[in-house]
PDB file of C-alpha atoms and ligand atoms in Angstrom:
ATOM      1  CA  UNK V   1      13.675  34.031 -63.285  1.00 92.00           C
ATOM      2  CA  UNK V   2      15.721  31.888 -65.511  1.00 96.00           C
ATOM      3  CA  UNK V   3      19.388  32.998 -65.454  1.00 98.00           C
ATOM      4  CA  UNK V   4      20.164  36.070 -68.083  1.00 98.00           C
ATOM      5  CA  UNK V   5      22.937  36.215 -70.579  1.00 98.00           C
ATOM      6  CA  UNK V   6      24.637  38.681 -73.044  1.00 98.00           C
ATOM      7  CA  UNK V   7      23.300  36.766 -75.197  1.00 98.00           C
ATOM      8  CA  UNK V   8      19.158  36.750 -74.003  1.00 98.00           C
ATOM      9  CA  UNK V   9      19.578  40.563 -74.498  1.00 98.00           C
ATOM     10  CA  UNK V  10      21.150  40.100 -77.996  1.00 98.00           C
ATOM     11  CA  UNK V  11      17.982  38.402 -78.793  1.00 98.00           C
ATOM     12  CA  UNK V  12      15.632  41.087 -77.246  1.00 98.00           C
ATOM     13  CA  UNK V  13      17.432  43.549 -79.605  1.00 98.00           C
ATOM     14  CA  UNK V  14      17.303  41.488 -82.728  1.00 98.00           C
ATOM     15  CA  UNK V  15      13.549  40.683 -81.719  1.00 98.00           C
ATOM     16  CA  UNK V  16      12.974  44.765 -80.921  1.00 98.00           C
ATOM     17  CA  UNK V  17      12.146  43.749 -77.242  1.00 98.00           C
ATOM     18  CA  UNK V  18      12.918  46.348 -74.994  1.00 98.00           C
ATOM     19  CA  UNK V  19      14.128  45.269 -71.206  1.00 98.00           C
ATOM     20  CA  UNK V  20      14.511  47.104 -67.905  1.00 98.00           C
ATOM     21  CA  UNK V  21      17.487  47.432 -66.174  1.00 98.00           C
ATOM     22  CA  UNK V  22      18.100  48.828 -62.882  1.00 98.00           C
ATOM     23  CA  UNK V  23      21.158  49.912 -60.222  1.00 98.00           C
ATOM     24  CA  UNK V  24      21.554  47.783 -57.136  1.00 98.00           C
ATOM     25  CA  UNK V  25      23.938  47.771 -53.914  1.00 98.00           C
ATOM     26  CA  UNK V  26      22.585  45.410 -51.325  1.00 98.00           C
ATOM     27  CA  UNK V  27      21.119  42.033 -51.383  1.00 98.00           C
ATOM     28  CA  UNK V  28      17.533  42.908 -50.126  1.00 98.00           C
ATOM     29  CA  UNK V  29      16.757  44.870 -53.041  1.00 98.00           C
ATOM     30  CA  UNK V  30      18.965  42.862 -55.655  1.00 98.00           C
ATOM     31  CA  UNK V  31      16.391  40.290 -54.733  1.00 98.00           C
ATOM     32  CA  UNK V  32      13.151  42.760 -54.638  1.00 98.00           C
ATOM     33  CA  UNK V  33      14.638  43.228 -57.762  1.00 98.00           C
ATOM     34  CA  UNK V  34      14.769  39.041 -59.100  1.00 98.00           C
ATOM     35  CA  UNK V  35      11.078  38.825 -57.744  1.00 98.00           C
ATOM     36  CA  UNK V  36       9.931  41.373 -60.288  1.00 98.00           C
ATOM     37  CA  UNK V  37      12.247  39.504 -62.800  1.00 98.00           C
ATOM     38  CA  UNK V  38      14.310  42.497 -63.941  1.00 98.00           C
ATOM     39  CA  UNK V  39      16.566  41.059 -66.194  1.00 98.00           C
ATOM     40  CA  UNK V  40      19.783  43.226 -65.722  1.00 98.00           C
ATOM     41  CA  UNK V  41      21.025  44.725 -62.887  1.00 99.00           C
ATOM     42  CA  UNK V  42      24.065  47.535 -62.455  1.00 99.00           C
ATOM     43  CA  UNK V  43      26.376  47.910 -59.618  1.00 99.00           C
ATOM     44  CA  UNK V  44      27.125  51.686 -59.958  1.00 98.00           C
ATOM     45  CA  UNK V  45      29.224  53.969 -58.622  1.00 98.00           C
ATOM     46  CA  UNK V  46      26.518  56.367 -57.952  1.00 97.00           C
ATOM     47  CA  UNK V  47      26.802  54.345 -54.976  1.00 98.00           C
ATOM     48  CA  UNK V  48      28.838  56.926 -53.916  1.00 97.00           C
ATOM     49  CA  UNK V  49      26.561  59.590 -54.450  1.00 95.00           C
ATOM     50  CA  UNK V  50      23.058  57.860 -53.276  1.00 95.00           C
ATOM     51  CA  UNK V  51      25.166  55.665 -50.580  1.00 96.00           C
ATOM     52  CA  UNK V  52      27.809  57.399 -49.693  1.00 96.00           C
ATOM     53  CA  UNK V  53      26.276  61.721 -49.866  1.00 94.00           C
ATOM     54  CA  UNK V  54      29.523  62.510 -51.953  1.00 95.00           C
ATOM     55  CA  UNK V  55      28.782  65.087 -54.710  1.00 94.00           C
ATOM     56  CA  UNK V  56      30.249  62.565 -57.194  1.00 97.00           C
ATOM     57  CA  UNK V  57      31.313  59.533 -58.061  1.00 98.00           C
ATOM     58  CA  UNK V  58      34.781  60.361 -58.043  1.00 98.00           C
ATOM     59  CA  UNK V  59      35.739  58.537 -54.297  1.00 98.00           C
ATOM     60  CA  UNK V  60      34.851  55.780 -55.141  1.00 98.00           C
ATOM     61  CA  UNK V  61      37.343  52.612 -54.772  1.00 98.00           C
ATOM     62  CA  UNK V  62      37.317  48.832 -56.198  1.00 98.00           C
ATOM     63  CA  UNK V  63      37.341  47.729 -52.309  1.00 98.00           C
ATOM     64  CA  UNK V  64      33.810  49.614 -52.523  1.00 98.00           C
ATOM     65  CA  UNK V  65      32.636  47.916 -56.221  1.00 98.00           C
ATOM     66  CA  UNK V  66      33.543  44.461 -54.850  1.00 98.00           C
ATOM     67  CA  UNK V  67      31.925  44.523 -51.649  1.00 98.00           C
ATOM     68  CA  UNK V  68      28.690  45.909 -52.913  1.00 99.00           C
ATOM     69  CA  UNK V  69      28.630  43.838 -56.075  1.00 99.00           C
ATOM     70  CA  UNK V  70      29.101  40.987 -53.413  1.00 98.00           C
ATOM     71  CA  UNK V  71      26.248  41.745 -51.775  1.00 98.00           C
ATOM     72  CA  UNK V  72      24.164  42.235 -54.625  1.00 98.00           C
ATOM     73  CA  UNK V  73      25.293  38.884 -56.410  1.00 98.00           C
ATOM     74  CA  UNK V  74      24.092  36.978 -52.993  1.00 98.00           C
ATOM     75  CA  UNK V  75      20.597  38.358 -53.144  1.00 98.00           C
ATOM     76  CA  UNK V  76      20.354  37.731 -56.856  1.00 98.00           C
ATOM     77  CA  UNK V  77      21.624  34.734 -58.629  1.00 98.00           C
ATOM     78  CA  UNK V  78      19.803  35.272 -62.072  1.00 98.00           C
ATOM     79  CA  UNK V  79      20.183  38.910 -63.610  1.00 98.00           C
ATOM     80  CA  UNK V  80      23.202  39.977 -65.655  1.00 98.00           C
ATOM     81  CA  UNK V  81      25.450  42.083 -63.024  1.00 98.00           C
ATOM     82  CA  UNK V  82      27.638  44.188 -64.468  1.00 98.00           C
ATOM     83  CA  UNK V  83      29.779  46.548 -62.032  1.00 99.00           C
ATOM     84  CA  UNK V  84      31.316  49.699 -62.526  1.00 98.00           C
ATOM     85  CA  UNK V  85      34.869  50.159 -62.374  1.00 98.00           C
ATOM     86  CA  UNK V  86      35.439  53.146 -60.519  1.00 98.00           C
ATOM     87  CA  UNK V  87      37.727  56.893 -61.763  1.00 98.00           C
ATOM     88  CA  UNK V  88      41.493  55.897 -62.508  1.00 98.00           C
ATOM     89  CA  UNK V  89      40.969  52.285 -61.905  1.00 98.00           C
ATOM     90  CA  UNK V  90      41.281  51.633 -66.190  1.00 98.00           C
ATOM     91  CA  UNK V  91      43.443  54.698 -66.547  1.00 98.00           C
ATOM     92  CA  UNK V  92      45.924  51.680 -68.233  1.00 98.00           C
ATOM     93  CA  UNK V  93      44.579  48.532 -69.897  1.00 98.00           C
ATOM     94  CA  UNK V  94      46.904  46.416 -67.321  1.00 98.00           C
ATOM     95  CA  UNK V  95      45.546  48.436 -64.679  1.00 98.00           C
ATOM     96  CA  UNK V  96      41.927  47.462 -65.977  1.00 98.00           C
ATOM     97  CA  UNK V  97      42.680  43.895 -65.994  1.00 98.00           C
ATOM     98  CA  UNK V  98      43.536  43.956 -62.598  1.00 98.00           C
ATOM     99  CA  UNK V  99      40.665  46.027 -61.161  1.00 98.00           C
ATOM    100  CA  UNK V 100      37.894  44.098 -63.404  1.00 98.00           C
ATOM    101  CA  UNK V 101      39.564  40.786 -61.883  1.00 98.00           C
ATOM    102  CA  UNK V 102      38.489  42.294 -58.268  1.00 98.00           C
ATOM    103  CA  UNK V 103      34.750  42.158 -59.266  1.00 99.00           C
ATOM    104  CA  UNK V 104      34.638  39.357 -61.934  1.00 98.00           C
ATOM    105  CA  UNK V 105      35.469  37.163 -58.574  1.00 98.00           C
ATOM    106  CA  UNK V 106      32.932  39.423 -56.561  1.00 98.00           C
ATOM    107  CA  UNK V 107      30.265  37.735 -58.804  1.00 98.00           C
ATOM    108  CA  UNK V 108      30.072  40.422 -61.582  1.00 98.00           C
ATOM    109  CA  UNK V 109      29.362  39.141 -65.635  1.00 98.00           C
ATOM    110  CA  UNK V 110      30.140  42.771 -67.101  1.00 98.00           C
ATOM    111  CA  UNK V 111      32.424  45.323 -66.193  1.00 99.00           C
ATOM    112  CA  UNK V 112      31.168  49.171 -67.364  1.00 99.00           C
ATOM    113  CA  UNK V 113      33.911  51.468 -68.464  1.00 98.00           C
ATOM    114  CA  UNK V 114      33.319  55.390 -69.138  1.00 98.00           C
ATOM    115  CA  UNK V 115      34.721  56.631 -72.552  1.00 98.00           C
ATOM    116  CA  UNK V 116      35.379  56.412 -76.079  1.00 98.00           C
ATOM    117  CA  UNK V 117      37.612  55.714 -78.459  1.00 97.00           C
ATOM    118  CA  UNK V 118      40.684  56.196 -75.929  1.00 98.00           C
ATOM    119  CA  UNK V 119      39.143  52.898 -74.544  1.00 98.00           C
ATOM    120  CA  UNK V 120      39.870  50.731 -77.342  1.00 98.00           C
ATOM    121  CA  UNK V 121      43.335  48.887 -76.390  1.00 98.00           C
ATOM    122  CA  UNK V 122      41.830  48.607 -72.868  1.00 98.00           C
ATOM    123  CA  UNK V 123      38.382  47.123 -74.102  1.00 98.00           C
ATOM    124  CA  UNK V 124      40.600  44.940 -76.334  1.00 98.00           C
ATOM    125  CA  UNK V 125      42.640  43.233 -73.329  1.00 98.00           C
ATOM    126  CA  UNK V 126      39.842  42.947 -71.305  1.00 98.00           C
ATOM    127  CA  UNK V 127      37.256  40.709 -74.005  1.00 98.00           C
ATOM    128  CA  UNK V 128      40.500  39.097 -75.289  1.00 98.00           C
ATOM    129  CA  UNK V 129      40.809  37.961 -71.217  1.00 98.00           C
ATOM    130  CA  UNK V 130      37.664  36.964 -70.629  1.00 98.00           C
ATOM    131  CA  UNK V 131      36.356  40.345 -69.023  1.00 98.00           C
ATOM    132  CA  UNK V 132      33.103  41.040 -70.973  1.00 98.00           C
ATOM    133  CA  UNK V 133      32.887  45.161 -71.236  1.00 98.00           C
ATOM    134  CA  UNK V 134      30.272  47.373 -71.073  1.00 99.00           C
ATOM    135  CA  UNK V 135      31.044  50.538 -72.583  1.00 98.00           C
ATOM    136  CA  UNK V 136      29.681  54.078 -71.443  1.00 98.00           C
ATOM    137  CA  UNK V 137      28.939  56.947 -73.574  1.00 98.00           C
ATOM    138  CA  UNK V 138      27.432  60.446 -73.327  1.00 98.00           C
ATOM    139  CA  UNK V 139      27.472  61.863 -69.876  1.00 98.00           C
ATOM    140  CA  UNK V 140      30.129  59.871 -68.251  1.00 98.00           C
ATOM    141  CA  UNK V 141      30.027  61.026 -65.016  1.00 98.00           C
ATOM    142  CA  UNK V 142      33.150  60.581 -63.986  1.00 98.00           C
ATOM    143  CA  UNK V 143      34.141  63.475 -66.381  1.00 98.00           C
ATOM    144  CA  UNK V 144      32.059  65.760 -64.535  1.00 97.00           C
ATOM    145  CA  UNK V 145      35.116  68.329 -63.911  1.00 98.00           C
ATOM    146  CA  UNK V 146      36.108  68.246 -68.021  1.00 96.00           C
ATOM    147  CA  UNK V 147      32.175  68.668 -68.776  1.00 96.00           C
ATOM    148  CA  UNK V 148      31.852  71.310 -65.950  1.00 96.00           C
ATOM    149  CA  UNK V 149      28.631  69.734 -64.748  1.00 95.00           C
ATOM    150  CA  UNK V 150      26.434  67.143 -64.775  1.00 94.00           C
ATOM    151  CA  UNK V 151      25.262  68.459 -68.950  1.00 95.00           C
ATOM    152  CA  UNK V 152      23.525  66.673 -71.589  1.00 97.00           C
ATOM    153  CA  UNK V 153      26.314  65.317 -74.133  1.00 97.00           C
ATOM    154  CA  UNK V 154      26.136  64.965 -78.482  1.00 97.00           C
ATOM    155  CA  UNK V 155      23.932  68.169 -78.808  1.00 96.00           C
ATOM    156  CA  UNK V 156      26.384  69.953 -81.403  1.00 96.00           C
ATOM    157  CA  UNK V 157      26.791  67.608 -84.367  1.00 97.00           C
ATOM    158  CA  UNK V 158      30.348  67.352 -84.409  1.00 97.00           C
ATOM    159  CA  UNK V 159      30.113  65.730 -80.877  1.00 97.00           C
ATOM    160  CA  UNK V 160      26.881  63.554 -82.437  1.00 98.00           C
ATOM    161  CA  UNK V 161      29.057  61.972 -85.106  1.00 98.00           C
ATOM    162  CA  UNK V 162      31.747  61.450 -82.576  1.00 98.00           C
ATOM    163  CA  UNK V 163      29.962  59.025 -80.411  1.00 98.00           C
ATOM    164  CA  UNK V 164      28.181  57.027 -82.939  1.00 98.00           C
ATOM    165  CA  UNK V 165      31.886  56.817 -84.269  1.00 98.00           C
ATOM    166  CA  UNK V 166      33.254  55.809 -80.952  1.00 98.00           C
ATOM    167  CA  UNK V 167      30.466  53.382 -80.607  1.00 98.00           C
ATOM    168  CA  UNK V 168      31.222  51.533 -83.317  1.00 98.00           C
ATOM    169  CA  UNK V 169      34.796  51.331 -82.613  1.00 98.00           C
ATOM    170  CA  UNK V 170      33.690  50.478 -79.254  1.00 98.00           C
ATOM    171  CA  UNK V 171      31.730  47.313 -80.699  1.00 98.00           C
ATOM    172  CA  UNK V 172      34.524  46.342 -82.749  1.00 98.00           C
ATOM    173  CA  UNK V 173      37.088  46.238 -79.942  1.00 98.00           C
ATOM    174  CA  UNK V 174      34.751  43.662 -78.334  1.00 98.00           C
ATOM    175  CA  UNK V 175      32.569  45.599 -75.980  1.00 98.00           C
ATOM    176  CA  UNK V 176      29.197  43.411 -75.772  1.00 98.00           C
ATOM    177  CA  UNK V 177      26.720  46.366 -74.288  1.00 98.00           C
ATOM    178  CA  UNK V 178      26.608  49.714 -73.977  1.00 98.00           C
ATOM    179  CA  UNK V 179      25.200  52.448 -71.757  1.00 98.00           C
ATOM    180  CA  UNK V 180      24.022  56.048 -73.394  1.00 98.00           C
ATOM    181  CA  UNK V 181      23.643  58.526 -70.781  1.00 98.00           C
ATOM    182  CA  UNK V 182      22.158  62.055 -71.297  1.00 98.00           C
ATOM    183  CA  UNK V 183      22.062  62.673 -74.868  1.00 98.00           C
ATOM    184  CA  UNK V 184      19.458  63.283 -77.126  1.00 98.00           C
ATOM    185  CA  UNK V 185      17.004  61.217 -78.413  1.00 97.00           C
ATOM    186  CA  UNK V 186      17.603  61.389 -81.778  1.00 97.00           C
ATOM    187  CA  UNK V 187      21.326  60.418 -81.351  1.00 98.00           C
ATOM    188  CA  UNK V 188      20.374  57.637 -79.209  1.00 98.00           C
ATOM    189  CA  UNK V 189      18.368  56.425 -81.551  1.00 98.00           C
ATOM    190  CA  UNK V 190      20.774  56.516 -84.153  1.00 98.00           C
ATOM    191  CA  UNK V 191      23.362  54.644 -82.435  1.00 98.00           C
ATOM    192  CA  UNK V 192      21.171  51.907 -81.140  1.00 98.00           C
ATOM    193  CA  UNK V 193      20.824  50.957 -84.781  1.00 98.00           C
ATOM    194  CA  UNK V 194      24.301  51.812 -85.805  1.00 98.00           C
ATOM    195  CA  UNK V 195      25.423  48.747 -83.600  1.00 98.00           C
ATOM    196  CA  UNK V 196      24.596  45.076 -83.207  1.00 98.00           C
ATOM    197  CA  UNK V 197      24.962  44.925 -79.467  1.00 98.00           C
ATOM    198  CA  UNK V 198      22.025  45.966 -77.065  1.00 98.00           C
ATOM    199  CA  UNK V 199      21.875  49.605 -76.053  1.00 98.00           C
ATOM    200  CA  UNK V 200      20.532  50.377 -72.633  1.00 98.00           C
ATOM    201  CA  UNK V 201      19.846  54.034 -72.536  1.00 98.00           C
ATOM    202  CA  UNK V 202      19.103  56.583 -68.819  1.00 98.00           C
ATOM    203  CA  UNK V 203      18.130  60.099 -70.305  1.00 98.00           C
ATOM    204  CA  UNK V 204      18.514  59.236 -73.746  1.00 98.00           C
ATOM    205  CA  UNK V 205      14.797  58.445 -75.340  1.00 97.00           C
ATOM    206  CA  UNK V 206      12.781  55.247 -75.806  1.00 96.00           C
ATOM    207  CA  UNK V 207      14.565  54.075 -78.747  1.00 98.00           C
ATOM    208  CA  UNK V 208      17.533  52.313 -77.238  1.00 98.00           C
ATOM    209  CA  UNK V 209      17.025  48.574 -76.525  1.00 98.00           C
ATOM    210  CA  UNK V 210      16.898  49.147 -73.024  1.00 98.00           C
ATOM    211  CA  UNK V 211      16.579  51.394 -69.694  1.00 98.00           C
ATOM    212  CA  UNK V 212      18.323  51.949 -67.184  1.00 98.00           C
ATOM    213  CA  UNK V 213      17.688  53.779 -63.759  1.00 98.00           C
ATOM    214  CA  UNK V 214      19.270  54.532 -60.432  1.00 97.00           C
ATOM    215  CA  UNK V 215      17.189  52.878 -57.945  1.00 98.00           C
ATOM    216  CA  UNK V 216      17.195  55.338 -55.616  1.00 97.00           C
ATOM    217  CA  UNK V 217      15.652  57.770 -58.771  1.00 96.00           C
ATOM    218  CA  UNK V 218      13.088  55.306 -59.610  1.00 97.00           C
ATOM    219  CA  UNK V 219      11.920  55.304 -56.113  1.00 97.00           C
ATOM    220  CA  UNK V 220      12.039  59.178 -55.616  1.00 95.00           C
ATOM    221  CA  UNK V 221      14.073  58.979 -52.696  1.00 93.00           C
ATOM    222  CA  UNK V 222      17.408  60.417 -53.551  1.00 87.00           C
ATOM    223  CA  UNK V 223      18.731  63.188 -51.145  1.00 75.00           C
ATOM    224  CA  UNK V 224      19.652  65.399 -53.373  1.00 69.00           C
ATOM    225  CA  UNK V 225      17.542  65.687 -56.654  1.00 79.00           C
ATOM    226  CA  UNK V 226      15.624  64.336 -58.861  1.00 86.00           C
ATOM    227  CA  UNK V 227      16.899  64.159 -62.302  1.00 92.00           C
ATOM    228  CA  UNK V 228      13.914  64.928 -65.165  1.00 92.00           C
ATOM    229  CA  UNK V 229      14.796  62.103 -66.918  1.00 94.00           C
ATOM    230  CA  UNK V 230      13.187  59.724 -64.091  1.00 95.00           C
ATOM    231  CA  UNK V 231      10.416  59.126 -62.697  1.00 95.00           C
ATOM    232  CA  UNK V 232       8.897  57.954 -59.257  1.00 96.00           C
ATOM    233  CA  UNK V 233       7.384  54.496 -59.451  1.00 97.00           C
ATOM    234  CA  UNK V 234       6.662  54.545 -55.821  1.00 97.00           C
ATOM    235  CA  UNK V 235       4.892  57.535 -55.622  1.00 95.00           C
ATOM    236  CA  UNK V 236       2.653  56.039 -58.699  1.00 95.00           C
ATOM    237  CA  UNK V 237       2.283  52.577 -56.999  1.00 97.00           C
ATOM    238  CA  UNK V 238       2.758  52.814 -53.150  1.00 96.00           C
ATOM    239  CA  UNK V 239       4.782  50.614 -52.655  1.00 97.00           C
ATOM    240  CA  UNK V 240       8.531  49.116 -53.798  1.00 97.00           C
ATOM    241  CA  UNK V 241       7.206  45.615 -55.192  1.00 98.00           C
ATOM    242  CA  UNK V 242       4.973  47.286 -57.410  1.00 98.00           C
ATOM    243  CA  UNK V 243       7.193  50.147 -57.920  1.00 98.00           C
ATOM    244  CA  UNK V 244       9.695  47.528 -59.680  1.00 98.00           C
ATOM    245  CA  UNK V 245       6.487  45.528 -61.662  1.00 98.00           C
ATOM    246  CA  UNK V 246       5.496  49.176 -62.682  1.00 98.00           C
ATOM    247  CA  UNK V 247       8.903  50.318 -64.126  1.00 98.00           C
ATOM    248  CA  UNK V 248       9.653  47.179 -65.637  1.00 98.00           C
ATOM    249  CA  UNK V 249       6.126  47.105 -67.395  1.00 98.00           C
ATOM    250  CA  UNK V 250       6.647  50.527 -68.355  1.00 98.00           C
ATOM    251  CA  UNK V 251       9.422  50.060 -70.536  1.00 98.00           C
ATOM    252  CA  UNK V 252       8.603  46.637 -71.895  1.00 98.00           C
ATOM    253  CA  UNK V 253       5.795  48.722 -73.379  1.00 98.00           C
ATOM    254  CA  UNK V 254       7.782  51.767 -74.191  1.00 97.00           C
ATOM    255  CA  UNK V 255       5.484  54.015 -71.914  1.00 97.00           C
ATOM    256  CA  UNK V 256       8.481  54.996 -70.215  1.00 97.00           C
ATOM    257  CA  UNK V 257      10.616  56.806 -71.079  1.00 97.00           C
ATOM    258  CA  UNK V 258       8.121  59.483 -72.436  1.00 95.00           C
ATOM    259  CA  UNK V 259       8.474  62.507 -73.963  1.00 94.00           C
ATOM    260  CA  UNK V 260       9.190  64.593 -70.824  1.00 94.00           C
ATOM    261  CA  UNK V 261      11.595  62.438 -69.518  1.00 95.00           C
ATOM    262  CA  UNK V 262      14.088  62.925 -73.455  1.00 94.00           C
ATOM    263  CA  UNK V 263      16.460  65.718 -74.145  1.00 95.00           C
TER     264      UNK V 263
HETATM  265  O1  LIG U 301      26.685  54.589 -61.761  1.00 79.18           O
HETATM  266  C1  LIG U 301      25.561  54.452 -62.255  1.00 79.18           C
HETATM  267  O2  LIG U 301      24.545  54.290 -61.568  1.00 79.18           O
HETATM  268  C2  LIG U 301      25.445  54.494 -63.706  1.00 79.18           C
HETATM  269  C3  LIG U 301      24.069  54.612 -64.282  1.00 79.18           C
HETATM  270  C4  LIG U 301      23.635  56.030 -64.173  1.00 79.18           C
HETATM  271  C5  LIG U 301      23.991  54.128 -65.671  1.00 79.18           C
HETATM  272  O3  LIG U 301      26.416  54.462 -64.388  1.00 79.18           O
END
C-alpha cells in the first residue's frame, strides 16, 4: 500500500469515497492490517480497556500511547497513525504540546483529542507546531463520569446544534480530521457535510466519510461486550485476513454500517 496522507483522505471525501479505519496496538496486526491495505489506523486508548481489563480508559498514560504506537508504526509503515492522547494529558495547550511530542517521535502523523470548543487554543498550538489534530466528538469516552455512562451523545437538539457548532470551530482552529462517536445518524450526517475535513464516524451512521472500529470489536473478541454498533467480521469470514478484507469492503461499499448498527 502506497503511503497515506491527510491529504489522500481529503480527496476520498471530496470524491464521496468512503475508507475504513481501524484501532491497532501491536505490530503483528498493524501489519495484518497493511496487507488488507486499510488506509488509517488508530492507536487508542481503549487499549486500556481491550489490553489492559480496566473499565475505562481513564489509566491510561503517554508512556503507554508511545510504546504501543511504537509498536504499531514498526509493523506498518504506510497507514495514517494517529494516537490518542490519553485523560489530563491536554488538560493545558503547553501540556498538549508536550505529550503529542512523546508520540509524534513514537511514529504517530495525528494526535486525537476528546472535546469541543474548550479545545480550541489547544488545537491552535498544536497545528500552528506542527502537531496535526484529530478532534473527537460525541461520546468521548474519557467523559464517561460527566456523561454517567457509556450513552449515545446529540439526541436533544440543543446538544445537536452544539457539536456541529463545535465542529466547525474545531475545523477552523486547524484540526485536519475528526472522529464522531455515538450519536445519531442524522447528526452525523449533518456534520460530515458541515465541514471540509474527512469525518470518520464508530456508532454514528454510514454517512460520515469514514469508519472506524476497535479491533478487538470487529473481531468479536472483546472480554467484556459487544457494542451494537459493531459487528463480527470473523465470525462472518473465519478467519482475521479475511475478517480485515471483509470490513474494509464493507464500508467502501457502505454495507456497513447498516441500519442496526445507527442510533
Ligand atoms: O480509543 C479508541 O479506540 C477510540 C475509538 C473508539 C474511536 O477512540
Amino acid at each position: 500500500m502506497k503511503k497515506v496522507t491527510i491529504n489522500d483522505l481529503l480527496k476520498w471525501k471530496q470524491e464521496g469515497r468512503k475508507f475504513a479505519s481501524v484501532t491497532a496496538y501491536d505490530a503483528s496486526f498493524a501489519k495484518l492490517f497493511e496487507e488488507a491495505e486499510i488506509p488509517v489506523l488508530l492507536v487508542g486508548d481503549s487499549l486500556g480497556m481491550v489490553l489492559q481489563g480496566k473499565p475505562d480508559t481513564l489509566d491510561v498514560s503517554i508512556a503507554d500511547m508511545a510504546y504501543h504506537t511504537r509498536s504499531v508504526r514498526a509493523g506498518n509503515t504506510s497507514a495514517l497513525l494517529m494516537a490518542d492522547m490519553p485523560f489530563m494529558t491536554y488538560a493545558t495547550p503547553e501540556q498538549a504540546c508536550t505529550n503529542a511530542a512523546e508520540l509524534m517521535k513514537a511514529g504517530a502523523n495525528m494526535v486525537k483529542l476528546e472535546g469541543g470548543a474548550f479545545l480550541v487554543d489547544t488545537v491552535k498550538m498544536l497545528t500552528e507546531r506542527a502537531v496535526p489534530v484529530c478532534a473527537h466528538l460525541g461520546l468521548t469516552p474519557q467523559s464517561v463520569n460527566i456523561f454517567g455512562g457509556y450513552k449515545v451523545q446529540g439526541r436533544d437538539q440543543d446538544a445537536a446544534e452544539q457539536m456541529v457548532k463545535d465542529a466547525i470551530l474545531l475545523q477552523k482552529a486547524g484540526a485536519q480530521l475528526i472522529v464522531l462517536e455515538c450519536v445519531p445518524g442524522d447528526l452525523a450526517s449533518r456534520i460530515t457535510q458541515a465541514v471540509d475535513i474527512p469525518v470518520i464516524g464508530i456508532g454514528a451512521g454510514n454517512e460520515t466519510d469514514g469508519q472506524i472500529l476497535v479491533m478487538h470489536d470487529m473481531f468479536g473478541i472483546s472480554a467484556n461486550y459487544m457494542p451494537r454498533f459493531s459487528k463480527n467480521y470473523l465470525a462472518q469470514t473465519g478467519d482475521m485476513r479475511s475478517a480485515a478484507a471483509a470490513y474494509k469492503q464493507e464500508v467502501e461499499q457502505s454495507i456497513f454500517p447498516g441500519p442496526e448498527h445507527t442510533f
